Tab-separated table of C-alpha atoms and ligand atoms in Angstrom:
chain	number	residue	atom	x	y	z
A	8	MET	CA	-5.872	0.582	36.979
A	9	LYS	CA	-2.036	0.641	38.082
A	10	LYS	CA	-2.427	-2.903	39.148
A	11	ILE	CA	-3.317	-3.902	35.716
A	12	VAL	CA	-0.268	-1.945	34.568
A	13	ALA	CA	2.093	-3.772	36.763
A	14	ILE	CA	0.785	-6.951	35.417
A	15	GLY	CA	1.541	-5.885	32.048
A	16	ILE	CA	5.132	-4.893	32.990
A	17	LEU	CA	5.545	-8.117	34.559
A	18	PHE	CA	4.337	-10.350	31.790
A	19	ALA	CA	5.911	-8.072	29.329
A	20	LEU	CA	9.736	-9.471	29.704
A	21	PRO	CA	8.744	-13.166	29.504
A	22	ILE	CA	6.949	-12.433	26.543
A	23	VAL	CA	9.905	-11.219	24.597
A	24	ILE	CA	12.045	-13.728	25.583
A	25	PHE	CA	9.328	-16.273	24.709
A	26	ASN	CA	9.012	-14.631	21.109
A	27	SER	CA	12.722	-14.678	20.383
A	28	CYS	CA	13.417	-18.257	21.377
A	29	ASN	CA	10.187	-19.375	19.368
A	30	SER	CA	11.521	-17.798	16.122
A	31	SER	CA	15.102	-19.091	16.452
A	32	SER	CA	13.777	-22.389	17.435
A	33	ALA	CA	11.311	-22.176	14.763
A	34	ASN	CA	13.949	-21.559	12.128
A	35	THR	CA	16.499	-24.501	13.240
A	36	MET	CA	13.263	-26.563	12.836
A	37	ALA	CA	12.865	-25.344	9.334
A	38	LYS	CA	16.382	-26.496	8.603
A	39	GLU	CA	15.654	-30.002	10.028
A	40	VAL	CA	12.214	-30.280	8.634
A	41	ALA	CA	13.542	-29.818	5.260
A	42	GLU	CA	15.616	-33.301	4.689
A	43	GLU	CA	13.838	-35.920	6.303
A	44	GLU	CA	10.064	-35.026	7.283
A	45	SER	CA	7.319	-36.115	4.547
A	46	TYR	CA	4.878	-33.490	3.053
A	47	ILE	CA	1.651	-33.559	4.955
A	48	THR	CA	-1.376	-34.406	3.054
A	49	ILE	CA	-5.219	-34.235	3.967
A	50	ASP	CA	-7.748	-36.763	3.616
A	51	THR	CA	-10.880	-35.469	2.744
A	52	SER	CA	-12.776	-38.499	3.059
A	53	LYS	CA	-12.400	-37.827	6.865
A	54	ILE	CA	-14.545	-34.996	7.059
A	55	PRO	CA	-17.313	-35.779	9.192
A	56	ASN	CA	-20.760	-36.400	8.080
A	57	ASP	CA	-22.352	-33.970	10.508
A	58	LYS	CA	-23.496	-30.257	10.410
A	59	PHE	CA	-19.790	-28.984	11.013
A	60	GLY	CA	-18.713	-31.557	8.707
A	61	GLU	CA	-21.070	-29.381	5.946
A	62	SER	CA	-19.655	-26.403	7.080
A	63	VAL	CA	-15.954	-27.831	6.437
A	64	ARG	CA	-17.236	-29.207	3.168
A	65	TYR	CA	-18.519	-25.653	1.849
A	66	GLY	CA	-15.421	-23.928	3.247
A	67	ARG	CA	-13.190	-26.253	0.752
A	68	GLU	CA	-15.661	-25.502	-1.627
A	69	LEU	CA	-15.224	-21.754	-1.061
A	70	MET	CA	-11.562	-22.018	-1.539
A	71	LEU	CA	-11.588	-23.734	-4.588
A	72	ARG	CA	-14.430	-21.901	-6.241
A	73	THR	CA	-14.813	-18.587	-4.422
A	74	SER	CA	-15.885	-16.460	-7.531
A	75	TYR	CA	-18.554	-18.857	-8.217
A	76	TYR	CA	-19.902	-18.830	-4.785
A	77	ILE	CA	-19.220	-15.044	-3.746
A	78	GLY	CA	-17.543	-13.779	-7.032
A	79	PRO	CA	-18.831	-10.519	-8.946
A	80	GLU	CA	-21.785	-12.644	-10.168
A	81	GLY	CA	-21.803	-15.291	-7.315
A	82	ILE	CA	-24.485	-17.781	-6.618
A	83	ASN	CA	-24.521	-16.666	-2.802
A	84	GLY	CA	-23.412	-13.573	-2.355
A	85	LYS	CA	-21.792	-10.791	-4.386
A	86	TYR	CA	-18.585	-9.850	-2.341
A	87	LEU	CA	-15.370	-10.217	-4.427
A	88	GLY	CA	-14.198	-7.392	-6.942
A	89	ASN	CA	-12.559	-9.985	-9.170
A	90	LYS	CA	-12.827	-13.591	-10.129
A	91	MET	CA	-9.921	-15.051	-8.547
A	92	ASN	CA	-10.101	-18.022	-6.589
A	93	CYS	CA	-8.170	-18.346	-3.230
A	94	THR	CA	-6.608	-21.478	-4.420
A	95	ASN	CA	-4.735	-19.623	-7.003
A	96	CYS	CA	-2.303	-18.571	-4.439
A	97	HIS	CA	-3.168	-20.754	-1.420
A	98	GLN	CA	-2.785	-23.435	-4.025
A	99	ASP	CA	-4.713	-27.041	-3.099
A	100	ALA	CA	-7.157	-25.312	-1.097
A	101	GLY	CA	-4.358	-23.890	1.319
A	102	THR	CA	-3.085	-27.340	2.027
A	103	LYS	CA	-0.204	-27.339	-0.634
A	104	PRO	CA	3.533	-26.845	0.524
A	105	TYR	CA	5.453	-23.694	-0.091
A	106	SER	CA	2.298	-21.901	-1.520
A	107	PHE	CA	0.941	-19.707	1.363
A	108	ASN	CA	0.150	-22.821	3.359
A	109	LEU	CA	-3.128	-22.245	5.473
A	110	MET	CA	-2.788	-25.410	7.643
A	111	SER	CA	-1.507	-23.555	11.087
A	112	SER	CA	-3.701	-20.597	10.720
A	113	HIS	CA	-6.372	-21.905	12.758
A	114	ASP	CA	-3.712	-22.212	15.341
A	115	ASN	CA	-2.072	-18.951	14.635
A	116	TYR	CA	-4.821	-16.517	15.426
A	117	PRO	CA	-5.847	-14.360	16.988
A	118	GLN	CA	-2.072	-12.487	16.048
A	119	TYR	CA	-0.488	-9.216	16.381
A	120	ARG	CA	-0.539	-7.615	12.640
A	121	GLY	CA	1.601	-4.478	12.169
A	122	ARG	CA	-0.223	-3.683	9.063
A	123	GLU	CA	-3.239	-2.581	11.190
A	124	ASP	CA	-1.356	-2.409	14.443
A	125	LYS	CA	-3.683	-4.525	16.216
A	126	VAL	CA	-4.594	-8.011	17.105
A	127	LEU	CA	-6.905	-9.776	14.461
A	128	THR	CA	-8.686	-12.631	14.524
A	129	LEU	CA	-8.569	-15.260	11.726
A	130	ALA	CA	-12.027	-13.842	10.234
A	131	GLU	CA	-10.775	-10.574	9.996
A	132	ARG	CA	-7.636	-12.239	8.317
A	133	VAL	CA	-9.667	-13.965	5.868
A	134	ASN	CA	-11.786	-10.395	5.217
A	135	ASN	CA	-8.283	-8.807	4.447
A	136	CYS	CA	-7.450	-11.016	1.777
A	137	ILE	CA	-11.180	-10.563	0.214
A	138	MET	CA	-10.408	-6.781	0.337
A	139	ARG	CA	-7.114	-6.809	-1.152
A	140	PRO	CA	-6.338	-9.482	-3.704
A	141	HIS	CA	-9.741	-9.948	-4.317
A	142	SER	CA	-10.815	-6.256	-4.297
A	143	GLY	CA	-13.708	-7.277	-2.397
A	144	LYS	CA	-16.099	-6.044	0.631
A	145	PRO	CA	-15.782	-8.017	3.607
A	146	LEU	CA	-17.829	-10.983	4.596
A	147	PRO	CA	-19.927	-10.349	7.400
A	148	LEU	CA	-18.617	-12.382	10.482
A	149	ASP	CA	-21.292	-14.408	11.257
A	150	SER	CA	-22.193	-15.480	7.433
A	151	ASP	CA	-22.333	-18.687	6.588
A	152	GLU	CA	-19.512	-18.443	4.280
A	153	MET	CA	-17.020	-16.915	6.769
A	154	VAL	CA	-18.001	-19.683	9.370
A	155	ALA	CA	-17.377	-22.021	6.733
A	156	PHE	CA	-13.756	-20.846	5.871
A	157	LEU	CA	-13.191	-20.893	9.598
A	158	SER	CA	-14.571	-24.343	10.106
A	159	TYR	CA	-12.441	-25.564	6.952
A	160	PHE	CA	-9.313	-24.083	8.493
A	161	LYS	CA	-10.106	-25.520	11.924
A	162	TRP	CA	-10.310	-28.982	10.206
A	163	ILE	CA	-7.038	-29.009	8.346
A	164	SER	CA	-5.165	-27.550	11.031
A	165	LYS	CA	-5.921	-31.173	12.763
A	166	PHE	CA	-3.340	-32.832	10.603
A	167	VAL	CA	-0.394	-30.683	11.454
A	168	PRO	CA	1.965	-30.113	14.685
A	169	LYS	CA	0.908	-27.494	16.920
A	170	ASP	CA	3.230	-24.317	17.457
A	171	SER	CA	5.836	-25.655	15.138
A	172	LEU	CA	6.850	-25.717	11.704
A	173	PHE	CA	6.422	-28.226	9.133
A	174	LYS	CA	8.156	-29.161	5.604
A	175	GLY	CA	6.505	-26.452	3.382
A	176	SER	CA	4.637	-24.429	6.103
A	177	LYS	CA	6.605	-21.461	4.740
A	178	ASN	CA	7.183	-20.580	1.350
A	179	PHE	CA	11.033	-21.139	-0.018
A	180	LYS	CA	13.648	-18.595	0.633
A	181	ILE	CA	15.129	-16.314	-1.467
A	182	GLU	CA	19.182	-15.815	-1.390
A	183	PHE	CA	19.425	-12.083	-2.708
A	184	PRO	CA	21.913	-11.259	-5.485
A	185	ASP	CA	23.894	-7.994	-5.194
A	186	VAL	CA	22.315	-6.350	-7.782
A	187	ALA	CA	18.705	-5.072	-7.878
A	188	ALA	CA	15.920	-7.017	-9.749
A	189	SER	CA	15.100	-5.941	-13.189
A	190	PRO	CA	11.844	-5.899	-14.855
A	191	GLU	CA	13.672	-6.002	-17.966
A	192	ARG	CA	15.212	-9.012	-17.713
A	193	GLY	CA	11.844	-10.495	-16.139
A	194	LYS	CA	9.910	-9.538	-19.558
A	195	ALA	CA	12.210	-11.677	-21.578
A	196	LEU	CA	11.887	-14.497	-18.509
A	197	TYR	CA	8.114	-13.935	-18.703
A	198	ALA	CA	7.844	-14.207	-22.345
A	199	GLU	CA	9.637	-17.581	-21.989
A	200	ASN	CA	8.011	-19.017	-18.882
A	201	CYS	CA	4.636	-17.464	-18.203
A	202	VAL	CA	3.214	-16.218	-21.561
A	203	ARG	CA	1.958	-19.457	-22.840
A	204	CYS	CA	-0.522	-19.529	-19.985
A	205	HIS	CA	-1.139	-16.055	-18.202
A	206	GLY	CA	-1.092	-14.369	-21.644
A	207	ASN	CA	1.290	-11.418	-23.089
A	208	ASP	CA	-1.012	-8.880	-21.456
A	209	GLY	CA	-1.206	-10.775	-18.245
A	210	GLN	CA	-5.000	-11.231	-18.559
A	211	GLY	CA	-5.053	-14.785	-18.113
A	212	ILE	CA	-7.753	-17.040	-19.396
A	213	PHE	CA	-11.255	-17.658	-18.013
A	214	ASN	CA	-12.857	-21.048	-17.513
A	215	ALA	CA	-15.783	-22.080	-20.233
A	216	ASP	CA	-18.806	-20.778	-18.392
A	217	LYS	CA	-16.476	-17.473	-17.281
A	218	SER	CA	-17.249	-18.314	-13.573
A	219	GLY	CA	-13.601	-18.558	-12.749
A	220	TYR	CA	-10.320	-18.787	-14.174
A	221	VAL	CA	-8.166	-21.522	-15.615
A	222	TYR	CA	-5.187	-19.493	-15.664
A	223	PRO	CA	-5.806	-16.493	-13.539
A	224	PRO	CA	-4.804	-12.642	-14.308
A	225	LEU	CA	-1.549	-11.292	-12.910
A	226	TRP	CA	-2.103	-7.450	-13.760
A	227	GLY	CA	-5.174	-5.583	-15.308
A	228	LYS	CA	-8.091	-4.391	-13.489
A	229	TYR	CA	-9.219	-7.947	-12.590
A	230	ALA	CA	-5.706	-9.070	-10.871
A	231	TYR	CA	-4.630	-8.680	-7.203
A	232	GLN	CA	-4.380	-4.994	-6.080
A	233	PRO	CA	-0.969	-3.088	-5.313
A	234	GLY	CA	-2.052	-3.366	-1.426
A	235	SER	CA	-1.535	-7.355	-1.421
A	236	SER	CA	1.539	-9.471	-0.282
A	237	MET	CA	1.466	-10.673	-3.678
A	238	HIS	CA	2.565	-7.405	-5.134
A	239	ARG	CA	5.738	-7.421	-2.951
A	240	VAL	CA	8.699	-8.587	-5.373
A	241	ILE	CA	10.389	-10.651	-2.336
A	242	LYS	CA	7.362	-12.219	-1.395
A	243	GLN	CA	6.068	-13.082	-4.982
A	244	ALA	CA	9.326	-14.333	-5.723
A	245	GLN	CA	9.540	-16.727	-2.819
A	246	TRP	CA	6.003	-18.083	-3.938
A	247	LEU	CA	7.031	-18.220	-7.732
A	248	LYS	CA	10.123	-20.593	-6.598
A	249	GLY	CA	7.842	-23.001	-5.231
A	250	ASN	CA	4.956	-22.655	-7.550
A	251	MET	CA	5.595	-21.384	-11.172
A	252	PRO	CA	5.779	-22.231	-14.237
A	253	PHE	CA	2.708	-24.443	-12.859
A	254	ASP	CA	3.727	-27.369	-15.583
A	255	LYS	CA	7.458	-27.193	-14.714
A	256	VAL	CA	7.706	-27.248	-10.767
A	257	SER	CA	6.795	-30.167	-8.459
A	258	VAL	CA	6.494	-29.861	-4.684
A	259	GLY	CA	9.527	-28.880	-3.246
A	260	LYS	CA	11.281	-28.990	-6.717
A	261	PRO	CA	11.882	-25.275	-7.925
A	262	TYR	CA	12.533	-24.586	-11.372
A	263	LEU	CA	13.225	-20.765	-11.203
A	264	THR	CA	16.783	-19.785	-9.920
A	265	ASP	CA	16.253	-17.202	-7.090
A	266	ALA	CA	17.505	-14.275	-9.499
A	267	GLN	CA	15.123	-15.119	-12.034
A	268	ALA	CA	11.954	-15.451	-9.472
A	269	LEU	CA	12.859	-11.984	-8.259
A	270	ASP	CA	13.397	-10.580	-12.017
A	271	ILE	CA	9.998	-12.236	-13.246
A	272	ALA	CA	8.018	-10.737	-10.018
A	273	ALA	CA	9.761	-7.221	-10.889
A	274	TYR	CA	8.354	-7.273	-14.180
A	275	VAL	CA	4.966	-8.913	-13.142
A	276	ASN	CA	4.726	-6.193	-10.255
A	277	ASP	CA	5.907	-3.149	-12.268
A	278	ASP	CA	3.079	-0.780	-12.550
A	279	SER	CA	4.936	1.582	-14.633
A	280	VAL	CA	4.042	-0.454	-17.450
A	281	HIS	CA	1.087	-2.594	-15.988
A	282	SER	CA	-2.310	-0.969	-14.690
A	283	ARG	CA	-4.007	-2.398	-11.395
A	284	THR	CA	-7.124	-1.567	-9.373
A	285	ASN	CA	-5.835	1.285	-6.987
A	286	PRO	CA	-5.264	-0.194	-3.365
A	287	LYS	CA	-7.995	1.144	-1.033
A	288	THR	CA	-5.587	1.163	1.784
A	289	LEU	CA	-2.095	1.204	2.382
A	290	ASP	CA	-1.963	1.257	6.035
A	291	TYR	CA	0.873	0.260	8.713
A	292	PRO	CA	0.502	3.022	11.167
A	293	ASP	CA	3.933	2.150	11.966
A	294	PRO	CA	6.564	1.791	9.061
A	295	LYS	CA	8.751	-0.349	11.393
A	296	ALA	CA	6.231	-2.840	10.781
A	297	LYS	CA	6.427	-2.879	7.064
A	298	ALA	CA	8.054	-5.536	5.149
A	299	ILE	CA	10.903	-4.373	3.186
A	300	ASP	CA	9.736	-5.039	-0.034
A	301	TYR	CA	6.136	-3.055	0.316
A	302	ALA	CA	7.345	-0.451	-1.468
A	303	HIS	CA	4.847	2.340	-0.496
A	304	ALA	CA	6.166	5.400	1.572
A	305	PRO	CA	6.761	6.454	4.315
A	306	PHE	CA	9.677	4.451	5.008
A	307	SER	CA	11.542	4.372	8.627
A	308	ASP	CA	15.155	4.264	6.415
A	309	PRO	CA	16.816	6.269	4.024
A	310	PHE	CA	16.207	3.989	1.115
A	311	THR	CA	13.971	5.033	-2.036
A	312	GLU	CA	10.916	3.269	-3.103
A	313	LYS	CA	12.586	1.977	-6.014
A	314	GLN	CA	14.913	0.116	-3.999
A	315	HIS	CA	12.404	-1.195	-1.521
A	316	ARG	CA	10.852	-2.587	-4.718
A	317	LEU	CA	13.520	-4.024	-6.496
A	318	GLY	CA	16.545	-4.100	-4.372
A	319	PRO	CA	19.608	-4.771	-3.860
A	320	PHE	CA	18.074	-6.011	-0.656
A	321	LYS	CA	20.865	-6.952	1.240
A	322	PRO	CA	22.082	-3.335	2.293
A	323	ILE	CA	18.173	-2.818	3.466
A	324	ILE	CA	18.747	-5.737	5.463
A	325	GLU	CA	21.935	-4.671	6.829
A	326	TYR	CA	20.654	-1.316	7.870
A	327	TRP	CA	17.761	-2.762	9.807
A	328	LYS	CA	19.980	-5.046	11.790
A	329	LYS	CA	22.429	-2.251	12.614
A	330	GLN	CA	19.283	-0.357	13.950
A	331	GLY	CA	17.992	-3.620	16.014
A	332	TRP	CA	15.021	-3.675	13.973
A	333	GLU	CA	13.800	-7.017	12.661
A	334	ALA	CA	13.617	-6.915	8.807
A	335	ILE	CA	10.596	-8.684	7.684
A	336	TYR	CA	10.166	-10.023	4.064
B	10	LIG	C1	-3.316	-13.005	-5.157
B	10	LIG	C2	-3.172	-13.984	-4.227
B	10	LIG	C3	-3.991	-14.339	-3.264
B	10	LIG	C4	-5.277	-14.497	-3.336
B	10	LIG	C5	-6.187	-14.944	-4.207
B	10	LIG	C6	-5.887	-15.039	-1.933
B	10	LIG	N1	-4.312	-14.628	-0.815
B	10	LIG	FE1	-4.648	-15.349	1.036
B	10	LIG	N2	-2.692	-14.682	1.306
B	10	LIG	C7	-1.920	-13.951	0.280
B	10	LIG	C8	-0.721	-13.493	0.672
B	10	LIG	C9	0.389	-13.120	-0.281
B	10	LIG	C10	-0.661	-13.890	2.250
B	10	LIG	C11	0.480	-13.573	2.799
B	10	LIG	C12	1.056	-14.876	3.079
B	10	LIG	C13	2.569	-14.760	4.067
B	10	LIG	O1	2.737	-13.633	4.473
B	10	LIG	O2	3.351	-15.796	3.818
B	10	LIG	C14	-2.189	-14.529	2.402
B	10	LIG	C15	-2.241	-14.780	3.756
B	10	LIG	C16	-3.596	-15.358	4.159
B	10	LIG	C17	-3.929	-15.700	5.434
B	10	LIG	C18	-3.187	-15.781	6.647
B	10	LIG	C19	-2.539	-16.855	6.686
B	10	LIG	C20	-1.620	-17.000	8.063
B	10	LIG	O3	-1.700	-17.943	8.795
B	10	LIG	O4	-1.294	-15.800	8.857
B	10	LIG	C21	-5.370	-16.283	5.136
B	10	LIG	C22	-6.294	-16.758	6.290
B	10	LIG	C23	-5.766	-16.069	3.624
B	10	LIG	N3	-4.722	-15.554	3.156
B	10	LIG	C24	-7.113	-16.500	3.275
B	10	LIG	C25	-7.342	-16.517	1.815
B	10	LIG	C26	-8.808	-16.525	1.379
B	10	LIG	C27	-9.766	-17.000	2.231
B	10	LIG	C28	-8.516	-16.174	0.374
B	10	LIG	C29	-9.754	-16.269	-0.783
B	10	LIG	C30	-11.330	-15.527	-0.121
B	10	LIG	C31	-7.156	-15.571	-0.225
B	10	LIG	N4	-6.890	-15.993	0.906
B	10	LIG	C32	-6.755	-15.492	-1.480
B	10	LIG	C33	-2.315	-14.169	-1.319
B	10	LIG	C34	-3.611	-14.349	-1.384
B	11	LIG	C1	1.143	-24.111	-17.682
B	11	LIG	C2	0.385	-23.103	-16.959
B	11	LIG	C3	1.034	-21.703	-16.314
B	11	LIG	C4	2.402	-21.359	-16.611
B	11	LIG	C5	3.474	-21.729	-17.798
B	11	LIG	C6	2.575	-20.353	-15.468
B	11	LIG	N1	1.378	-20.239	-14.612
B	11	LIG	FE1	0.993	-19.080	-13.160
B	11	LIG	N2	-0.793	-20.280	-12.522
B	11	LIG	C7	-1.060	-21.132	-13.585
B	11	LIG	C8	-2.489	-21.760	-12.962
B	11	LIG	C9	-3.171	-22.663	-12.838
B	11	LIG	C10	-2.355	-20.909	-11.481
B	11	LIG	C11	-3.506	-21.400	-10.510
B	11	LIG	C12	-3.346	-22.347	-9.716
B	11	LIG	C13	-4.469	-22.962	-8.791
B	11	LIG	O1	-5.233	-22.488	-9.104
B	11	LIG	O2	-4.161	-24.086	-8.253
B	11	LIG	C14	-1.636	-19.825	-11.873
B	11	LIG	C15	-1.342	-18.811	-10.698
B	11	LIG	C16	-0.173	-17.866	-10.637
B	11	LIG	C17	-0.227	-16.922	-9.748
B	11	LIG	C18	-1.099	-16.577	-8.667
B	11	LIG	C19	-2.429	-16.065	-9.111
B	11	LIG	C20	-2.438	-14.932	-9.679
B	11	LIG	O3	-3.241	-14.779	-10.642
B	11	LIG	O4	-2.172	-13.591	-9.095
B	11	LIG	C21	0.871	-15.763	-10.255
B	11	LIG	C22	1.258	-14.998	-9.456
B	11	LIG	C23	1.474	-16.695	-11.452
B	11	LIG	N3	0.923	-17.807	-11.426
B	11	LIG	C24	2.494	-16.359	-11.805
B	11	LIG	C25	3.287	-17.074	-12.913
B	11	LIG	C26	4.456	-16.628	-13.194
B	11	LIG	C27	5.308	-15.353	-13.180
B	11	LIG	C28	4.705	-17.578	-14.509
B	11	LIG	C29	6.328	-17.540	-15.043
B	11	LIG	C30	7.321	-17.757	-14.391
B	11	LIG	C31	3.830	-18.553	-14.443
B	11	LIG	N4	2.572	-18.254	-13.206
B	11	LIG	C32	3.599	-19.642	-15.370
B	11	LIG	C33	-0.671	-21.609	-14.616
B	11	LIG	C34	0.434	-21.415	-15.272
């Protein structure tokens, strides 16, 4: 037993050093990547014509038409609590740059997750999205569906470099203004930029057979729940910058300013005026592992829930830096 502990200590130091090198080199790489690299695309005609390929194809289908297969009225099982599709957030079935891109996910798991305070497999991470944004119940780990998701993630991971970032692998960064995000300003911006597709009451628009959405919902009973990362104002703003309004952005060419994206995200996620399905879990056993814009108490700093939700974020980041903690957002 003691021997095992000793080995643990021996390894602890190099791992810490490796991690910090890794993240700083990853940051430098992100800067370099932005200019010269071209975007990575996948060629689905290269999916092999064998049993593995079948599973990859089904996994891709599940990303694109999640609700049709495993939604509340799914033809292959009833797992999701709403009719959203994975691709609504992980656009182009997880391959679009700056859109919660999933092409490195197969390489990045198992991974320690602060939220659960344990190491999760990729399958468990998939189930987190099924339980939170989709308000569903977890897929059995040995189900055809889970195996298909994993097969697909493995296959798309072949197109990207191992252990490094690529262009659009992360969402856009947001520069923080000195003022808090404003749901009031966001409401006006929403009317101007979002209502035409997502509707006045954020309900979205169903497709013809109502198996999924043409324009997915942003709040209400059938939208993502407060425990989802999309409910975090910074996280959503980073995503909006790269992806919305759908008809005005093209890959790598944002339409909204950073401040507008924050204001709109503040309005969309303002649950004092919008209803949502209640979260089942808000976890994070260690509040220091919480993202700073995950606005559910308890917090490890003196800032209010409101400031965690809307900012100003710079003072929070400064405070964390002073404590020697890494602010996640
Ligand atoms: C409402 C938006 C939304 C929907 C719908 C959604 N996700 Fe996610 N997903 C997220 C966000 C936000 C993250 C966290 C991304 C980050 O932190 O950069 C995430 C992360 C993930 C990750 C981890 C990626 C990594 O490399 O760490 C996987 C895997 C994933 N989602 C799979 C799925 C699958 C499969 C579905 C459909 C069953 C799905 N998601 C539906 C928003 C969504
Ligand atoms: C022209 C139509 C259109 C406009 C305008 C538009 N969206 Fe979307 N939005 C979409 C579509 C389509 C998707 C799903 C994309 C997919 O499945 O590939 C989507 C997805 C989303 C999602 C993720 C899925 C979900 O339902 O949670 C969010 C959040 C979102 N839009 C917010 C906004 C906001 C905020 C604005 C205004 C700044 C906006 N959208 C403007 C069409 C639009």
